[in-house]
Coordinates of C-alpha atoms in Angstrom, one line a residue:
Chain A
M1 CA -109.9 100.2 260.1
Y2 CA -106.9 99.2 258.1
E3 CA -105.0 102.3 259.0
N4 CA -104.2 100.4 262.2
V5 CA -102.6 97.7 260.2
I6 CA -100.7 100.2 258.1
M7 CA -99.5 101.9 261.3
K8 CA -98.4 98.5 262.7
Y9 CA -96.2 97.9 259.6
A10 CA -95.0 101.4 259.5
S11 CA -93.8 101.2 263.1
I12 CA -92.2 97.8 262.5
T13 CA -90.2 99.4 259.6
V14 CA -89.2 102.4 261.7
F15 CA -88.2 100.3 264.6
S16 CA -86.1 97.9 262.6
L17 CA -84.3 101.0 261.3
L18 CA -83.9 102.3 264.8
I19 CA -82.4 99.0 265.9
V20 CA -79.7 99.4 263.2
L21 CA -79.1 102.9 264.2
G22 CA -79.2 102.0 267.9
A23 CA -76.5 99.4 267.3
C24 CA -74.3 102.2 266.0
G25 CA -74.6 104.0 269.3
T26 CA -73.5 101.1 271.5
D27 CA -69.9 101.3 270.6
S28 CA -69.3 104.7 272.0
D29 CA -71.5 103.9 275.0
N30 CA -69.2 101.0 275.9
E31 CA -66.1 103.1 275.6
A32 CA -67.7 105.7 277.9
A33 CA -68.5 102.9 280.4
S34 CA -65.0 101.7 280.5
N35 CA -63.8 105.2 281.2
G36 CA -64.5 104.9 284.9
T37 CA -62.2 101.9 285.5
E38 CA -58.8 103.5 285.8
P39 CA -56.0 101.3 287.0
V40 CA -55.2 101.5 290.6
E41 CA -51.4 101.6 291.1
E42 CA -50.1 99.9 294.2
N43 CA -46.8 98.2 295.1
S44 CA -48.3 94.8 295.6
L45 CA -49.7 95.0 292.0
S46 CA -53.4 94.8 292.2
G47 CA -56.1 96.5 290.2
E48 CA -57.6 96.5 286.7
L49 CA -56.2 96.7 283.2
N50 CA -58.2 97.6 280.2
V51 CA -57.1 96.3 276.8
V52 CA -59.1 97.3 273.8
G53 CA -58.8 97.0 270.1
S54 CA -58.2 94.6 267.1
T55 CA -60.3 91.6 266.9
T56 CA -57.4 89.7 265.4
V57 CA -55.2 90.3 268.5
Q58 CA -58.1 89.8 270.9
P59 CA -58.1 86.0 271.0
L60 CA -54.3 86.0 271.7
A61 CA -54.6 88.7 274.3
E62 CA -57.3 86.7 276.1
V63 CA -55.1 83.6 276.4
L64 CA -52.2 85.8 277.5
T65 CA -54.5 87.5 280.1
E66 CA -55.4 84.2 281.6
A67 CA -51.8 83.2 282.1
F68 CA -51.0 86.7 283.5
E69 CA -53.9 86.6 286.0
A70 CA -52.7 83.2 287.2
L71 CA -49.4 84.9 288.0
E72 CA -50.9 88.0 289.5
P73 CA -54.1 86.9 291.3
D74 CA -55.0 90.5 292.4
V75 CA -55.0 91.9 288.9
I76 CA -58.1 91.8 286.6
V77 CA -57.5 92.3 282.9
F78 CA -60.5 93.3 280.7
V79 CA -60.0 92.5 277.0
Q80 CA -62.4 94.1 274.6
G81 CA -62.7 94.1 270.8
G82 CA -63.6 97.0 268.5
G83 CA -60.9 97.0 265.8
S84 CA -57.4 98.3 265.4
S85 CA -58.4 101.9 264.9
V86 CA -60.5 101.9 268.0
G87 CA -57.5 100.3 269.8
V88 CA -55.2 103.1 268.9
R89 CA -57.7 105.8 269.7
S90 CA -58.7 104.3 273.0
A91 CA -55.0 104.2 274.1
V92 CA -54.5 107.8 273.1
D93 CA -57.5 109.2 274.7
G94 CA -57.1 107.1 277.9
T95 CA -60.2 105.0 277.5
A96 CA -58.0 102.0 277.6
D97 CA -54.6 101.4 279.3
I98 CA -53.4 99.4 276.3
G99 CA -54.7 99.4 272.7
M100 CA -54.4 96.5 270.3
A101 CA -53.7 96.9 266.6
S102 CA -53.2 94.2 264.0
R103 CA -51.2 96.6 261.8
D104 CA -48.5 99.2 261.9
I105 CA -49.4 102.5 263.4
K106 CA -50.4 104.9 260.7
L107 CA -48.3 108.0 260.0
S108 CA -51.4 110.2 260.7
E109 CA -51.9 108.5 264.0
L110 CA -48.3 109.2 265.0
Q111 CA -48.5 112.8 263.9
E112 CA -51.6 113.3 265.9
N113 CA -50.1 111.8 269.0
P114 CA -46.3 111.6 269.0
E115 CA -46.4 110.0 272.5
I116 CA -47.7 106.7 271.1
R117 CA -45.5 103.8 272.1
V118 CA -45.8 100.6 270.0
H119 CA -45.0 97.2 271.5
T120 CA -44.9 94.3 269.0
I121 CA -46.1 91.3 270.9
A122 CA -46.3 88.7 268.0
R123 CA -46.3 88.5 264.2
D124 CA -49.0 87.0 262.0
G125 CA -48.9 85.9 258.4
I126 CA -51.6 86.7 255.9
A127 CA -52.2 83.8 253.5
I128 CA -53.4 84.2 250.0
I129 CA -56.1 81.6 249.5
A130 CA -58.1 80.4 246.5
E131 CA -61.2 78.2 245.9
P132 CA -60.0 74.6 245.9
G133 CA -60.8 74.1 242.2
V134 CA -58.2 76.7 241.1
T135 CA -55.3 74.9 239.4
V136 CA -52.7 77.7 240.0
D137 CA -50.4 76.9 243.0
N138 CA -48.0 79.8 243.1
L139 CA -48.3 83.6 242.5
S140 CA -45.7 86.3 242.6
K141 CA -46.4 89.4 244.8
D142 CA -46.8 91.5 241.6
Q143 CA -49.4 89.0 240.2
I144 CA -51.3 89.2 243.5
R145 CA -51.2 93.0 243.4
N146 CA -52.5 93.0 239.8
I147 CA -55.2 90.5 240.6
F148 CA -56.5 92.5 243.6
S149 CA -56.3 95.8 241.7
G150 CA -58.3 94.3 238.8
E151 CA -55.6 94.3 236.1
I152 CA -55.5 90.5 235.9
T153 CA -59.1 89.2 235.6
N154 CA -58.7 85.6 234.5
W155 CA -56.7 82.7 235.9
N156 CA -55.3 81.9 232.4
E157 CA -53.3 85.1 232.6
V158 CA -51.3 83.6 235.5
G159 CA -50.9 80.0 234.2
G160 CA -54.3 78.6 235.1
E161 CA -57.5 77.6 233.3
N162 CA -59.8 79.9 231.5
L163 CA -61.8 81.0 234.6
V164 CA -62.8 84.5 235.8
I165 CA -61.1 85.6 239.0
T166 CA -63.5 86.8 241.7
V167 CA -61.7 88.8 244.4
V168 CA -62.9 88.5 247.9
A169 CA -61.6 91.0 250.5
R170 CA -62.3 92.4 253.9
E171 CA -64.2 95.6 254.5
E172 CA -62.6 99.1 254.8
G173 CA -61.1 99.6 258.3
S174 CA -60.2 96.0 259.0
G175 CA -56.7 95.6 260.3
T176 CA -56.1 92.5 258.0
R177 CA -57.1 94.6 255.0
A178 CA -54.9 97.5 256.0
A179 CA -52.0 95.2 256.5
F180 CA -52.6 93.4 253.2
E181 CA -52.8 96.8 251.4
E182 CA -49.6 97.9 253.0
L183 CA -47.6 94.7 252.4
V184 CA -48.9 93.8 249.0
M185 CA -50.8 96.6 247.3
D186 CA -48.3 99.4 247.7
D187 CA -50.2 102.4 246.3
D188 CA -52.7 100.4 244.2
L189 CA -56.2 100.1 245.5
I190 CA -58.3 96.9 245.9
L191 CA -60.8 96.9 243.0
G192 CA -64.3 98.2 243.8
N193 CA -66.0 95.1 242.4
A194 CA -64.5 92.8 245.1
I195 CA -66.9 90.9 247.3
L196 CA -66.4 92.3 250.8
Q197 CA -67.0 90.2 253.8
P198 CA -67.0 91.5 257.3
S199 CA -64.9 88.7 259.0
N200 CA -62.1 86.2 258.4
G201 CA -64.6 83.4 258.7
A202 CA -67.0 84.9 256.1
V203 CA -64.1 85.4 253.7
R204 CA -63.1 81.8 254.0
T205 CA -66.7 80.5 253.5
S206 CA -67.4 82.6 250.4
I207 CA -64.1 81.7 248.8
S208 CA -64.8 78.0 249.4
V209 CA -68.0 78.2 247.4
I210 CA -67.3 80.7 244.6
P211 CA -65.5 79.1 241.5
G212 CA -62.3 81.0 240.8
A213 CA -62.4 83.1 244.0
I214 CA -59.2 84.5 245.6
G215 CA -58.8 86.3 248.9
F216 CA -56.6 86.8 251.9
L217 CA -56.8 85.4 255.4
S218 CA -55.0 85.5 258.8
F219 CA -52.8 82.3 259.2
G220 CA -54.9 81.4 262.2
Y221 CA -58.0 80.8 260.0
L222 CA -56.4 78.5 257.4
D223 CA -58.1 75.1 257.0
D224 CA -58.9 72.7 254.2
Q225 CA -62.0 74.5 252.9
T226 CA -59.8 76.7 250.8
K227 CA -56.5 76.3 248.9
P228 CA -53.5 78.3 250.3
L229 CA -51.3 79.6 247.4
A230 CA -47.6 79.9 247.6
V231 CA -46.2 83.5 247.3
D232 CA -43.0 83.7 245.3
G233 CA -42.5 80.0 245.8
F234 CA -43.2 79.8 249.5
L235 CA -46.3 78.3 251.0
P236 CA -47.9 80.2 253.9
T237 CA -46.5 78.2 256.8
E238 CA -45.1 79.3 260.2
E239 CA -41.6 78.0 259.3
F240 CA -41.4 80.1 256.1
A241 CA -42.9 83.1 257.8
A242 CA -40.4 82.8 260.7
S243 CA -37.4 82.5 258.4
G244 CA -38.6 85.5 256.4
S245 CA -39.0 83.6 253.1
Y246 CA -42.8 84.2 253.3
E247 CA -43.0 87.9 253.1
I248 CA -46.7 88.8 253.9
V249 CA -46.3 89.0 257.6
R250 CA -47.6 91.7 259.8
P251 CA -46.9 92.8 263.4
L252 CA -49.5 92.4 266.1
N253 CA -49.1 95.4 268.3
M254 CA -50.0 96.7 271.7
V255 CA -50.1 100.5 272.0
T256 CA -49.7 102.7 275.1
N257 CA -49.8 106.5 275.4
G258 CA -46.3 107.3 276.6
P259 CA -44.1 104.7 278.2
P260 CA -46.2 102.0 279.9
E261 CA -46.5 102.3 283.7
G262 CA -47.7 100.1 286.6
I263 CA -49.7 97.0 285.6
A264 CA -49.5 97.8 281.9
A265 CA -45.7 97.7 282.1
V266 CA -45.7 94.4 283.9
F267 CA -48.2 92.9 281.5
L268 CA -46.2 93.9 278.5
E269 CA -43.0 92.6 280.0
F270 CA -44.8 89.3 280.7
I271 CA -45.9 89.1 277.0
V272 CA -42.4 89.5 275.6
S273 CA -40.9 87.2 278.2
E274 CA -40.0 83.6 277.3
D275 CA -43.2 82.3 279.0
G276 CA -45.3 84.9 277.1
Q277 CA -43.8 84.2 273.8
A278 CA -44.2 80.4 274.3
I279 CA -47.9 81.1 274.6
V280 CA -47.8 83.2 271.4
A281 CA -46.1 80.3 269.6
S282 CA -48.6 77.7 270.9
E283 CA -51.5 79.8 269.7
G284 CA -50.1 79.6 266.1
Y285 CA -48.6 83.1 265.9
L286 CA -44.9 83.9 265.3
P287 CA -42.9 85.0 268.4
V288 CA -41.2 88.3 268.1
N289 CA -37.7 87.1 268.8
Chain B
M1 CA -116.1 100.7 258.9
A2 CA -114.2 103.7 260.1
R3 CA -117.2 105.8 259.3
L4 CA -119.5 103.7 261.4
S5 CA -117.3 104.0 264.5
S6 CA -117.3 107.8 264.6
P7 CA -120.9 108.5 265.6
P8 CA -120.9 106.5 268.8
R9 CA -117.7 108.2 269.8
V10 CA -119.4 111.6 269.6
T11 CA -122.4 110.5 271.7
S12 CA -120.2 109.1 274.4
R13 CA -118.4 112.3 274.6
S14 CA -121.6 114.3 274.9
T15 CA -122.9 112.1 277.8
E16 CA -119.6 112.7 279.6
R17 CA -120.1 116.4 279.3
G18 CA -123.6 116.1 280.6
R19 CA -122.7 114.2 283.8
P20 CA -122.6 116.1 287.1
A21 CA -119.0 117.1 288.1
K22 CA -118.7 114.7 291.0
V23 CA -115.5 112.8 291.0
T24 CA -116.0 109.2 292.0
G25 CA -113.2 106.7 292.8
K26 CA -113.8 104.9 289.6
Q27 CA -113.3 108.1 287.6
R28 CA -110.1 108.8 289.4
V29 CA -108.7 105.4 288.5
E30 CA -109.7 106.1 284.9
S31 CA -107.9 109.4 284.7
V32 CA -104.8 107.8 286.2
V33 CA -104.9 105.0 283.7
K34 CA -105.5 107.6 281.0
Y35 CA -102.3 109.5 282.0
I36 CA -100.3 106.2 282.1
F37 CA -101.3 105.5 278.5
L38 CA -100.6 109.1 277.5
F39 CA -97.2 108.8 279.1
S40 CA -96.4 105.6 277.1
A41 CA -97.5 107.3 273.9
L42 CA -95.4 110.3 274.6
M43 CA -92.4 108.1 275.5
S44 CA -92.5 106.4 272.1
I45 CA -92.6 109.8 270.3
L46 CA -89.7 110.9 272.5
I47 CA -87.6 107.9 271.7
V48 CA -88.1 108.4 267.9
V49 CA -87.2 112.1 268.3
M50 CA -84.2 111.4 270.5
I51 CA -82.8 108.8 268.1
G52 CA -83.4 111.2 265.2
I53 CA -81.5 114.0 267.0
F54 CA -78.7 111.8 268.1
T55 CA -78.1 110.3 264.6
F56 CA -78.2 113.7 263.0
R57 CA -75.9 115.2 265.6
E58 CA -73.3 112.4 265.0
A59 CA -73.6 113.0 261.2
I60 CA -73.1 116.8 261.4
P61 CA -69.2 116.6 261.1
A62 CA -69.6 114.5 257.9
F63 CA -72.2 116.9 256.4
R64 CA -69.9 119.8 257.2
E65 CA -66.5 118.4 256.2
I66 CA -67.6 116.3 253.2
G67 CA -70.6 118.4 252.1
I68 CA -74.1 117.1 251.6
I69 CA -74.0 117.2 247.8
K70 CA -70.6 115.5 247.6
L71 CA -71.7 112.8 250.0
L72 CA -74.9 112.1 248.2
T73 CA -73.5 112.2 244.6
G74 CA -70.0 110.8 245.2
T75 CA -69.5 107.4 243.6
V76 CA -66.3 106.5 245.4
W77 CA -66.4 105.2 249.0
R78 CA -62.9 104.7 250.3
P79 CA -62.7 105.9 253.9
G80 CA -59.0 105.0 254.0
Q81 CA -58.3 107.6 251.2
G82 CA -60.8 110.1 252.7
Q83 CA -63.4 109.6 249.9
Y84 CA -67.0 109.4 251.1
G85 CA -69.6 109.1 248.4
I86 CA -72.7 107.0 249.1
L87 CA -74.3 107.1 245.6
A88 CA -73.3 103.5 245.0
M89 CA -75.1 102.5 248.2
I90 CA -78.2 104.6 247.3
A91 CA -78.2 102.8 243.9
G92 CA -77.7 99.4 245.5
S93 CA -80.6 100.0 248.0
G94 CA -82.7 101.4 245.2
L95 CA -82.1 98.5 242.8
V96 CA -82.5 95.7 245.3
T97 CA -85.7 97.3 246.5
L98 CA -87.0 97.6 242.9
G99 CA -86.1 94.0 242.2
A100 CA -87.9 92.9 245.4
V101 CA -91.0 94.8 244.3
I102 CA -91.0 93.3 240.8
I103 CA -90.8 89.8 242.2
G104 CA -92.7 90.3 245.4
V105 CA -95.7 92.5 244.6
P106 CA -97.4 90.2 242.1
L107 CA -97.0 87.3 244.5
A108 CA -98.2 89.4 247.5
L109 CA -101.2 90.7 245.5
G110 CA -102.1 87.2 244.3
C111 CA -102.1 86.1 248.0
A112 CA -104.2 89.1 249.0
I113 CA -106.8 88.5 246.3
F114 CA -106.9 84.8 247.0
L115 CA -107.4 85.4 250.7
S116 CA -110.0 88.1 250.4
E117 CA -112.0 87.1 247.3
I118 CA -111.5 83.4 246.6
A119 CA -110.5 81.3 249.5
P120 CA -113.2 79.7 251.6
P121 CA -112.9 80.5 255.3
A122 CA -111.4 77.1 256.1
V123 CA -108.6 77.5 253.6
R124 CA -108.1 81.1 254.6
S125 CA -107.6 80.1 258.2
I126 CA -104.6 78.0 257.2
V127 CA -103.1 80.2 254.5
R128 CA -103.2 83.5 256.3
P129 CA -101.4 82.4 259.4
S130 CA -98.7 80.8 257.3
I131 CA -98.1 84.1 255.4
E132 CA -98.0 85.9 258.7
L133 CA -95.5 83.4 259.9
L134 CA -93.1 84.6 257.2
A135 CA -93.0 88.0 259.0
G136 CA -91.9 86.2 262.2
I137 CA -88.8 84.5 260.7
P138 CA -85.6 86.2 261.9
S139 CA -83.9 87.9 259.0
V140 CA -80.6 86.2 259.6
V141 CA -82.4 82.9 258.8
Y142 CA -83.5 84.4 255.5
G143 CA -79.9 85.4 254.9
L144 CA -78.7 81.9 255.6
F145 CA -81.3 80.4 253.3
G146 CA -80.3 82.9 250.6
M147 CA -76.6 82.0 251.0
V148 CA -77.0 78.2 250.8
V149 CA -80.0 77.9 248.4
I150 CA -80.6 81.0 246.3
V151 CA -76.9 82.1 245.7
P152 CA -75.8 78.7 244.3
L153 CA -79.0 78.7 242.1
V154 CA -78.3 82.2 240.7
R155 CA -74.7 81.2 240.1
N156 CA -75.9 78.9 237.4
I157 CA -76.8 81.9 235.2
D158 CA -74.0 82.1 232.6
V159 CA -72.8 85.7 232.7
P160 CA -69.1 86.6 233.1
G161 CA -68.2 87.4 236.6
N162 CA -71.5 86.1 238.0
T163 CA -70.8 84.6 241.5
G164 CA -74.4 84.3 242.7
F165 CA -73.8 87.0 245.2
G166 CA -75.6 90.1 244.1
L167 CA -78.8 92.0 243.5
L168 CA -80.8 89.1 242.1
S169 CA -80.2 86.9 245.0
A170 CA -80.8 89.8 247.4
S171 CA -84.0 90.8 245.6
I172 CA -85.4 87.2 245.8
V173 CA -84.7 87.0 249.5
L174 CA -86.2 90.4 250.1
A175 CA -89.3 89.7 248.0
V176 CA -90.2 86.9 250.4
M177 CA -89.5 89.1 253.4
I178 CA -91.8 91.9 252.3
L179 CA -94.5 89.5 251.1
P180 CA -96.4 89.4 254.4
T181 CA -96.4 93.2 254.8
I182 CA -97.8 93.8 251.3
S183 CA -100.2 90.9 251.3
S184 CA -101.9 91.6 254.6
V185 CA -102.2 95.4 254.1
S186 CA -103.6 94.9 250.6
E187 CA -105.9 92.2 251.8
Y188 CA -107.4 94.7 254.3
A189 CA -107.6 97.3 251.5
I190 CA -109.5 94.9 249.2
R191 CA -111.8 93.9 252.0
S192 CA -112.7 97.4 252.8
V193 CA -114.1 98.0 249.3
P194 CA -117.8 98.4 250.2
K195 CA -119.8 95.2 249.5
R196 CA -122.4 97.2 247.5
F197 CA -119.8 97.9 244.8
R198 CA -119.2 94.2 244.4
E199 CA -122.8 93.3 244.5
G200 CA -123.7 96.1 242.0
S201 CA -121.1 94.9 239.6
L202 CA -122.2 91.2 239.8
A203 CA -125.8 92.2 239.5
M204 CA -125.1 94.0 236.3
G205 CA -123.8 90.7 234.8
A206 CA -120.1 91.2 235.2
T207 CA -118.1 88.1 235.8
K208 CA -116.0 87.6 239.0
W209 CA -112.8 88.4 237.0
E210 CA -114.4 91.6 235.6
T211 CA -115.6 92.6 239.0
L212 CA -112.1 92.1 240.4
T213 CA -110.2 94.0 237.7
N214 CA -112.8 96.8 237.0
V215 CA -114.3 97.4 240.4
I216 CA -112.5 95.9 243.4
L217 CA -108.8 96.5 242.5
P218 CA -109.5 100.1 241.3
G219 CA -111.4 100.7 244.5
A220 CA -108.6 99.3 246.6
K221 CA -105.9 101.0 244.5
S222 CA -104.7 103.6 247.1
G223 CA -104.7 101.0 249.8
I224 CA -102.6 98.6 247.7
M225 CA -100.3 101.5 246.8
S226 CA -99.7 102.2 250.4
A227 CA -99.1 98.5 251.1
I228 CA -96.5 98.5 248.4
I229 CA -94.8 101.6 249.8
L230 CA -94.8 100.1 253.3
G231 CA -93.2 97.0 251.7
L232 CA -90.6 99.3 250.2
G233 CA -89.9 100.8 253.5
R234 CA -89.4 97.4 255.0
A235 CA -87.1 96.5 252.1
L236 CA -85.0 99.6 252.5
G237 CA -84.4 98.9 256.2
E238 CA -83.4 95.2 255.8
T239 CA -79.8 94.7 256.8
I240 CA -78.3 91.4 257.9
A241 CA -80.0 89.2 255.2
M242 CA -78.7 91.6 252.6
I243 CA -75.1 91.6 253.9
M244 CA -75.1 87.8 253.6
V245 CA -76.2 87.6 249.9
I246 CA -75.4 90.9 248.1
G247 CA -71.6 90.8 248.0
N248 CA -71.2 94.2 249.7
S249 CA -69.0 95.6 246.9
V250 CA -69.0 99.4 246.8
I251 CA -69.8 99.8 243.1
I252 CA -72.6 101.3 241.1
P253 CA -74.3 98.1 239.8
F254 CA -73.5 97.5 236.1
A255 CA -74.7 95.1 233.4
A256 CA -71.9 92.6 232.6
S257 CA -73.4 91.4 229.3
D258 CA -75.4 92.9 226.4
N259 CA -78.6 92.1 228.2
P260 CA -79.4 95.1 230.4
L261 CA -81.2 92.8 232.9
S262 CA -77.8 91.4 233.8
I263 CA -77.4 94.5 236.0
F264 CA -79.2 92.4 238.6
L265 CA -76.3 89.9 238.6
S266 CA -74.0 92.7 239.7
R267 CA -72.9 93.0 243.2
A268 CA -73.8 96.0 245.3
R269 CA -74.0 97.3 248.8
T270 CA -77.1 98.7 250.6
L271 CA -77.2 101.7 252.8
T272 CA -78.0 99.6 255.8
G273 CA -75.2 97.2 254.9
N274 CA -72.7 100.0 254.7
I275 CA -73.4 100.9 258.3
A276 CA -73.5 97.4 259.7
V277 CA -70.4 96.2 257.9
E278 CA -68.1 99.1 258.7
I279 CA -69.3 100.6 262.0
N280 CA -67.1 98.2 264.1
Y281 CA -63.9 99.7 262.8
A282 CA -65.0 103.2 262.0
T283 CA -63.5 106.2 263.8
G284 CA -63.7 110.0 263.3
L285 CA -65.0 111.2 260.0
H286 CA -65.6 107.6 258.8
E287 CA -67.9 107.0 261.7
S288 CA -69.7 110.3 261.2
A289 CA -70.1 109.4 257.5
L290 CA -71.8 106.2 258.5
F291 CA -74.2 108.1 260.7
A292 CA -74.8 110.4 257.7
T293 CA -75.7 107.2 255.8
G294 CA -78.2 106.5 258.6
V295 CA -79.7 110.0 258.3
V296 CA -80.2 109.4 254.5
L297 CA -82.0 106.1 255.3
F298 CA -84.0 107.7 258.0
A299 CA -85.2 110.4 255.6
L300 CA -86.0 107.9 252.9
I301 CA -88.1 105.8 255.2
M302 CA -89.9 108.8 256.6
I303 CA -90.8 109.9 253.1
M304 CA -92.0 106.3 252.3
N305 CA -94.2 106.1 255.4
S306 CA -95.6 109.6 255.0
S307 CA -96.5 109.0 251.4
A308 CA -98.2 105.8 252.4
R309 CA -100.3 107.8 254.9
I310 CA -101.2 110.5 252.4
L311 CA -102.3 107.8 249.9
I312 CA -104.7 106.4 252.5
G313 CA -106.3 109.7 252.8
R314 CA -107.3 109.6 249.1
R315 CA -109.9 106.8 249.2
K316 CA -112.6 108.3 247.0
W317 CA -115.6 106.4 248.2
E318 CA -114.8 107.2 251.8
K319 CA -115.0 111.0 251.1
K320 CA -118.4 110.8 249.4

C-alpha cells in the first residue's frame, strides 16, 4: 500500500528535477522561435527588428525602442534578454538583427567571426560598493584587485578596522563580471570563495547585510543600502566617469554581423543621434560623445 | 494490506475469462477508457525518456571535449578560462544533503512515530495536514525565509569568514523541506508493521518504548530507509531555496577553524544551483557542461529512487 506513497514522492522528485532541466531547454527554444522573424526591408521603413542580448543593456534598449517606434510607426522592435554572450552569438548566427553586449567583444569572438561590427551606444560605470558599516572610503585599483583575488583579506590591511572582508561577485558569464575582470583584475582571478549572486539586485542586497562585504555593481543600481567607495580618490559619479577620472567604465555595445542594413542601420543611427544620446543620459548612462 | 488485495484481483480476472465473448456497448466503452489511460501512462514514460535523451544529447560535447573523468573529478570551475570541474558542486550537494539528513531525519521520524503510535485521532487530524502543508509551500518562500531569518542567526556563530550564507543555513532550510516526505512515508511504513507484532510484544510484557525500539522500528526499517532515500532525492533536486542561502561559491567546502564541524559554515554551490545560476549566460561548451551537470544529477536521483524501490522489496515479514 505504501508503495503508492513512495511512488508519489519519487515522481515529485523526478518532476522537480525535470522542471530544472526543462528550464534549460527554453533558452534555445526561444531563439529558434525568433528565427522566423526576419526583417522585411522596404523603402517606407516598416517591418520588425530583433534585438537580443545583455540584461544590462536591455532596459536602455527598451526605452530607446519606445522612442524609435514613435518616430517610425510601422516598425516593431523586439527586445529580448539572454546575456552578452547570447547577444553576440545571436547577431553572428542571424537569430537576431542586433546583439547587445555590456562588455567589449572578446578576441575569440572576433577571431571566430571577423565580420562582427561593434557599435558603442553608451557607457556605464561599475561602482565598488561595501557594506555601510565599513569605515574605509577609498581604495586604489591595486588594492581592489588584491581584495578580489584574495590577497588582502582584512579591512585593516587597507586602513580600516579589524574586520574580515567578504567578497561578493556576479556569476561566471555575466557581462558586469567580465567587464570588471577586464578593467580591474588584469590577469588575476576572482577568488573562489567569493559569494556569487546571479543579479545586480541580489549582489546589492547581500552586501547590505553581510558585515565587511565588498562587491561591484552597475551605476544604475546604486542606492543608499550600500556604501559606494572612491577608486583612486574619485567617487563613482556620472561626472567623474564622464571626465575620465573614474576609470572603471565599460562600453555598452550593440553588435551586427557585417555593416548594419535597413531598419537596423536606421535604429543604430537614431541611438547615436543627439535625441538618442539624450535618452541615454536621462536613463543614467554616459553618452558616447 | 497489499497481500489482501491480490486474491480478489485474481478472481475477477478468472470471471472475465469465463464470460461469453459477446461485446456489449458497456465493454466497448471500458476498453476505450482503458486505452486512454494506457496512453496517458505511456506519455509520461515518453516524456521522461525524451528529457533524458535531450539532456544527454546536449551534454555529449562536454563529455567528449572535457572528458567524463576530468569533469567529475576537476575541482576548478572557471568556464571563462575553459576549466570545467564539477567536483566542488558534487561535494556541495553531498554535504548540504548530509546536513539536511542529520537535522531533518530525527525530526521527521519523531513526527512519524508520534502520528502513527502516540497521537490520538483528533490530534493526528490536525498535525498530519500541517506537516503535509509544509510540502505545499513554494521553495522560493523557504529561500526567502532562510535569507531573512536563518542566515542572520547562523551569522552569529563566531568563526572567521562566517557570513551566514553557507551549508548550515542551507541544510536547515532543506531539513524542513524534506520533513514532510520522510515523515509521511515512514509513517506509512510504521503503520504497515502487522498489528500482531505489536500485540505480541505488549502481551509478553514489553513496555511501549521497548515495543517501539525492538519491534516496530526494526520491522519498519526498510520502509524508513526508503523514506530517507526519497528525502535525499528531494534534497538533491532542490534549487532556488539553495541558491538564495548557500552563497554559490565554487569551492570545495572547508573548515575555517580547528573544529571540523565548521565545514558546515563554509559556502558552497549545489549541482542544481550551478545550472540555474549560469544557464542564462552560457553558450557553447559552457552550456554543454551545464547539461552534463544535469546528467550527473539525473543519474544520482535515479540511483536514489531505484535503491528506495529495492529496499521496499526487502520487507521480511511480507515475504514469509
